[in-house]
Short mmCIF file of C-alpha atoms and ligand atoms in Angstrom, two decimals:
data_model
loop_
_atom_site.label_atom_id
_atom_site.label_comp_id
_atom_site.label_asym_id
_atom_site.label_seq_id
_atom_site.Cartn_x
_atom_site.Cartn_y
_atom_site.Cartn_z
CA MET A 1 87.24 100.40 82.41
CA ASN A 2 90.90 99.50 82.86
CA LYS A 3 90.58 95.86 83.92
CA LYS A 4 93.44 94.04 85.61
CA ARG A 5 94.64 90.91 83.84
CA VAL A 6 94.53 87.94 86.19
CA GLY A 7 95.98 84.42 85.96
CA ILE A 8 94.46 81.72 88.15
CA LEU A 9 96.38 78.69 89.48
CA ILE A 10 94.33 75.58 90.26
CA SER A 11 94.81 71.87 90.95
CA GLY A 12 91.30 70.46 90.91
CA ARG A 13 87.62 71.17 90.40
CA GLY A 14 88.21 74.94 90.39
CA SER A 15 84.97 76.09 91.98
CA ASN A 16 86.62 79.26 93.32
CA MET A 17 88.06 79.95 89.87
CA ARG A 18 84.56 79.56 88.47
CA ALA A 19 83.15 82.03 91.01
CA ILE A 20 85.75 84.56 89.86
CA VAL A 21 85.09 83.91 86.15
CA GLU A 22 81.36 84.40 86.81
CA ALA A 23 82.02 87.67 88.69
CA ALA A 24 84.21 88.81 85.79
CA SER A 25 81.29 88.49 83.37
CA ASP A 26 79.98 91.74 84.91
CA PRO A 27 81.32 94.62 82.79
CA ASN A 28 81.90 96.62 85.98
CA TYR A 29 84.07 93.98 87.65
CA PRO A 30 87.68 95.28 87.61
CA VAL A 31 89.26 92.00 86.51
CA GLU A 32 89.60 90.01 83.30
CA VAL A 33 90.59 86.34 83.69
CA ALA A 34 93.38 85.98 81.13
CA CYS A 35 94.49 82.41 81.81
CA VAL A 36 94.15 79.39 84.07
CA VAL A 37 97.06 77.07 84.90
CA SER A 38 96.79 73.65 86.56
CA ASN A 39 99.60 71.42 87.79
CA ARG A 40 97.23 68.49 87.20
CA PRO A 41 96.29 67.87 83.56
CA ASP A 42 93.02 66.16 84.63
CA ALA A 43 91.79 69.09 86.76
CA GLY A 44 88.08 69.63 86.14
CA GLY A 45 88.62 73.39 86.27
CA LEU A 46 90.66 73.33 83.04
CA ALA A 47 87.69 72.08 81.01
CA TYR A 48 85.47 74.77 82.50
CA ALA A 49 88.02 77.49 81.68
CA ARG A 50 88.26 76.24 78.08
CA SER A 51 84.46 76.25 77.81
CA GLN A 52 84.63 79.95 78.70
CA ASN A 53 87.30 80.62 76.03
CA ILE A 54 89.95 81.27 78.65
CA ALA A 55 93.50 80.12 77.87
CA ALA A 56 93.90 76.99 79.99
CA GLN A 57 97.34 75.49 80.43
CA ALA A 58 98.33 72.23 82.15
CA ILE A 59 101.88 72.20 83.49
CA ASP A 60 102.30 68.78 85.08
CA HIS A 61 104.56 68.99 88.13
CA LYS A 62 105.45 65.31 87.67
CA ASN A 63 107.50 66.25 84.60
CA TYR A 64 109.99 68.25 86.69
CA LYS A 65 112.69 67.00 89.05
CA THR A 66 112.58 69.84 91.54
CA ARG A 67 109.98 72.31 92.84
CA GLU A 68 112.17 75.14 91.55
CA GLU A 69 112.20 73.76 88.00
CA PHE A 70 108.42 73.44 87.97
CA ASP A 71 107.95 76.88 89.53
CA SER A 72 110.25 78.43 86.95
CA VAL A 73 108.20 76.99 84.06
CA VAL A 74 104.95 78.21 85.65
CA ASN A 75 106.45 81.65 86.24
CA ASP A 76 107.69 81.86 82.63
CA TYR A 77 104.19 81.08 81.38
CA LEU A 78 102.59 83.64 83.71
CA GLN A 79 105.15 86.28 82.66
CA SER A 80 104.32 85.61 79.00
CA GLN A 81 100.67 86.50 79.66
CA SER A 82 101.27 90.13 80.80
CA LEU A 83 99.38 89.62 84.05
CA ASP A 84 98.77 92.08 86.86
CA ILE A 85 97.60 89.66 89.57
CA ILE A 86 97.97 85.92 90.28
CA VAL A 87 95.14 84.14 92.09
CA CYS A 88 95.81 80.78 93.75
CA ALA A 89 92.49 78.94 93.94
CA GLY A 90 92.90 75.44 95.32
CA PHE A 91 96.47 75.29 93.94
CA MET A 92 97.77 72.41 96.05
CA ARG A 93 101.49 72.98 95.61
CA ILE A 94 104.02 74.40 98.01
CA MET A 95 105.59 77.22 96.00
CA THR A 96 109.23 78.28 96.18
CA PRO A 97 110.52 81.85 95.95
CA VAL A 98 111.15 81.20 92.23
CA LEU A 99 107.40 81.55 91.70
CA ILE A 100 106.48 83.76 94.67
CA LYS A 101 109.13 86.51 94.46
CA PRO A 102 108.32 87.88 90.99
CA TRP A 103 104.68 88.37 92.05
CA GLU A 104 105.15 89.61 95.61
CA GLY A 105 102.28 91.90 96.57
CA ARG A 106 100.37 90.77 93.48
CA MET A 107 99.73 87.09 94.29
CA ILE A 108 96.80 86.07 96.52
CA ASN A 109 95.48 82.81 97.96
CA ILE A 110 92.33 81.55 99.64
CA HIS A 111 92.75 79.27 102.65
CA PRO A 112 89.87 77.39 104.32
CA SER A 113 90.45 78.54 107.90
CA LEU A 114 90.44 81.70 109.95
CA LEU A 115 94.17 82.39 109.67
CA PRO A 116 96.41 82.52 111.60
CA LEU A 117 94.61 79.39 112.84
CA TYR A 118 95.27 76.11 111.01
CA ARG A 119 97.82 76.73 108.29
CA GLY A 120 98.34 73.75 105.97
CA LEU A 121 95.97 70.82 105.40
CA HIS A 122 92.92 69.33 107.18
CA THR A 123 91.77 72.69 108.49
CA HIS A 124 88.15 71.68 109.10
CA GLU A 125 89.04 68.48 110.99
CA ARG A 126 91.39 70.48 113.19
CA ALA A 127 88.83 73.22 113.91
CA ILE A 128 86.22 70.60 114.91
CA ALA A 129 88.73 68.62 117.03
CA ALA A 130 89.69 71.81 118.86
CA GLY A 131 86.05 72.43 119.76
CA ASP A 132 85.97 75.77 117.90
CA LYS A 133 82.62 77.46 117.63
CA GLU A 134 83.49 79.16 114.33
CA GLY A 135 85.31 78.30 111.14
CA GLY A 136 85.79 80.20 107.95
CA CYS A 137 88.13 81.22 105.18
CA THR A 138 90.82 83.81 104.57
CA VAL A 139 92.11 85.58 101.46
CA HIS A 140 95.69 86.73 101.93
CA PHE A 141 98.74 87.86 100.00
CA VAL A 142 101.19 85.04 99.31
CA THR A 143 104.59 85.26 100.98
CA ALA A 144 107.42 82.74 101.34
CA GLU A 145 105.83 81.30 104.51
CA LEU A 146 103.00 78.81 103.87
CA ASP A 147 99.50 80.29 104.41
CA ASP A 148 100.99 83.40 105.93
CA GLY A 149 101.12 86.91 104.52
CA PRO A 150 98.93 89.97 105.01
CA ILE A 151 95.22 89.19 105.35
CA ILE A 152 92.91 90.86 102.81
CA ALA A 153 89.52 89.50 103.92
CA GLN A 154 87.88 86.78 106.00
CA ALA A 155 84.44 85.18 106.24
CA ARG A 156 83.12 83.28 109.25
CA VAL A 157 80.61 80.44 109.61
CA PRO A 158 79.30 78.69 112.73
CA ILE A 159 80.53 75.19 113.55
CA LEU A 160 77.46 73.13 114.45
CA LYS A 161 77.25 70.28 116.96
CA ASP A 162 76.99 67.47 114.39
CA ASP A 163 79.41 68.90 111.85
CA THR A 164 81.88 66.65 110.07
CA ALA A 165 84.84 68.00 108.12
CA GLU A 166 82.70 67.57 104.98
CA THR A 167 79.64 69.48 106.19
CA LEU A 168 81.82 72.26 107.53
CA ALA A 169 83.84 72.38 104.28
CA ASP A 170 80.59 72.73 102.31
CA ARG A 171 79.42 75.61 104.52
CA VAL A 172 82.79 77.36 104.25
CA LEU A 173 82.95 76.84 100.47
CA VAL A 174 79.72 78.80 99.99
CA GLU A 175 81.45 81.72 101.71
CA GLU A 176 84.68 81.23 99.72
CA HIS A 177 82.74 81.71 96.50
CA LYS A 178 81.42 85.07 97.75
CA LEU A 179 84.58 86.24 99.49
CA TYR A 180 87.18 85.53 96.80
CA PRO A 181 85.64 87.64 94.01
CA LEU A 182 85.15 90.52 96.48
CA ALA A 183 88.68 90.32 97.86
CA LEU A 184 90.14 90.09 94.34
CA ALA A 185 88.20 93.20 93.28
CA LYS A 186 89.55 95.02 96.31
CA VAL A 187 93.13 94.11 95.34
CA ALA A 188 92.54 95.00 91.69
CA LEU A 189 91.25 98.44 92.65
CA ALA A 190 94.17 99.16 95.01
CA LYS A 191 96.09 101.94 93.37
CA ASP A 192 99.60 100.47 93.49
CA ILE A 193 98.85 97.13 91.81
C1 LIG B 201 89.07 75.39 98.69
O1 LIG B 201 88.46 74.99 99.88
C2 LIG B 201 90.25 76.28 98.98
O2 LIG B 201 90.07 77.10 100.08
C3 LIG B 201 91.32 75.27 99.26
O3 LIG B 201 91.08 74.22 98.35
C4 LIG B 201 89.72 74.22 97.97
C5 LIG B 201 89.68 74.37 96.49
O4 LIG B 201 88.42 74.21 95.95
N1 LIG B 201 92.62 75.86 99.22
P1 LIG B 201 88.14 74.59 94.42
O5 LIG B 201 89.15 73.86 93.57
O6 LIG B 201 88.24 76.08 94.27
O7 LIG B 201 86.75 74.08 94.18
#
């Protein structure tokens, strides 16, 4: 099988990255995780990636004066890995075109809301405050606009009467872990990637 080489960008615990790495252990999954990059050297996800013998690179954003400088270093590393697809999985950085442009149509993100609702942060608090009956998550292609770009897949969960942002986040996260590997496989199998 001609597997697509994927690089995953993280900032923290990396549970979505882990769900993808676990999916990729199936010989029939169309993706091989080639590398993981974190802008935070202490991200828990880096240790997990290393434990799975995946190249895991910390590129600390604090070492760069501008977003563009940081993005350029990340892009150079990704280019050096001969990747087909970039997966943002809890990568908590606003990216500039320096990083987005070279991967247009081949970079995806997961966002914890039913886009186009609630771009940006605190999505679960905002959904509860609005009295929404449903929350969820969205996998979409990354474009220059934050949490915008063509939607690939969504999953929905109910919002219950006593939900807090934490309980709702936990319920959505369970769906994220199922949705992201499926959406990534769909992108990897698309013929023009
Ligand atoms: C997820 O909820 C994701 O949707 C959001 O940040 C969280 C990352 O979690 N963008 P993890 O690092 O994948 O565990």
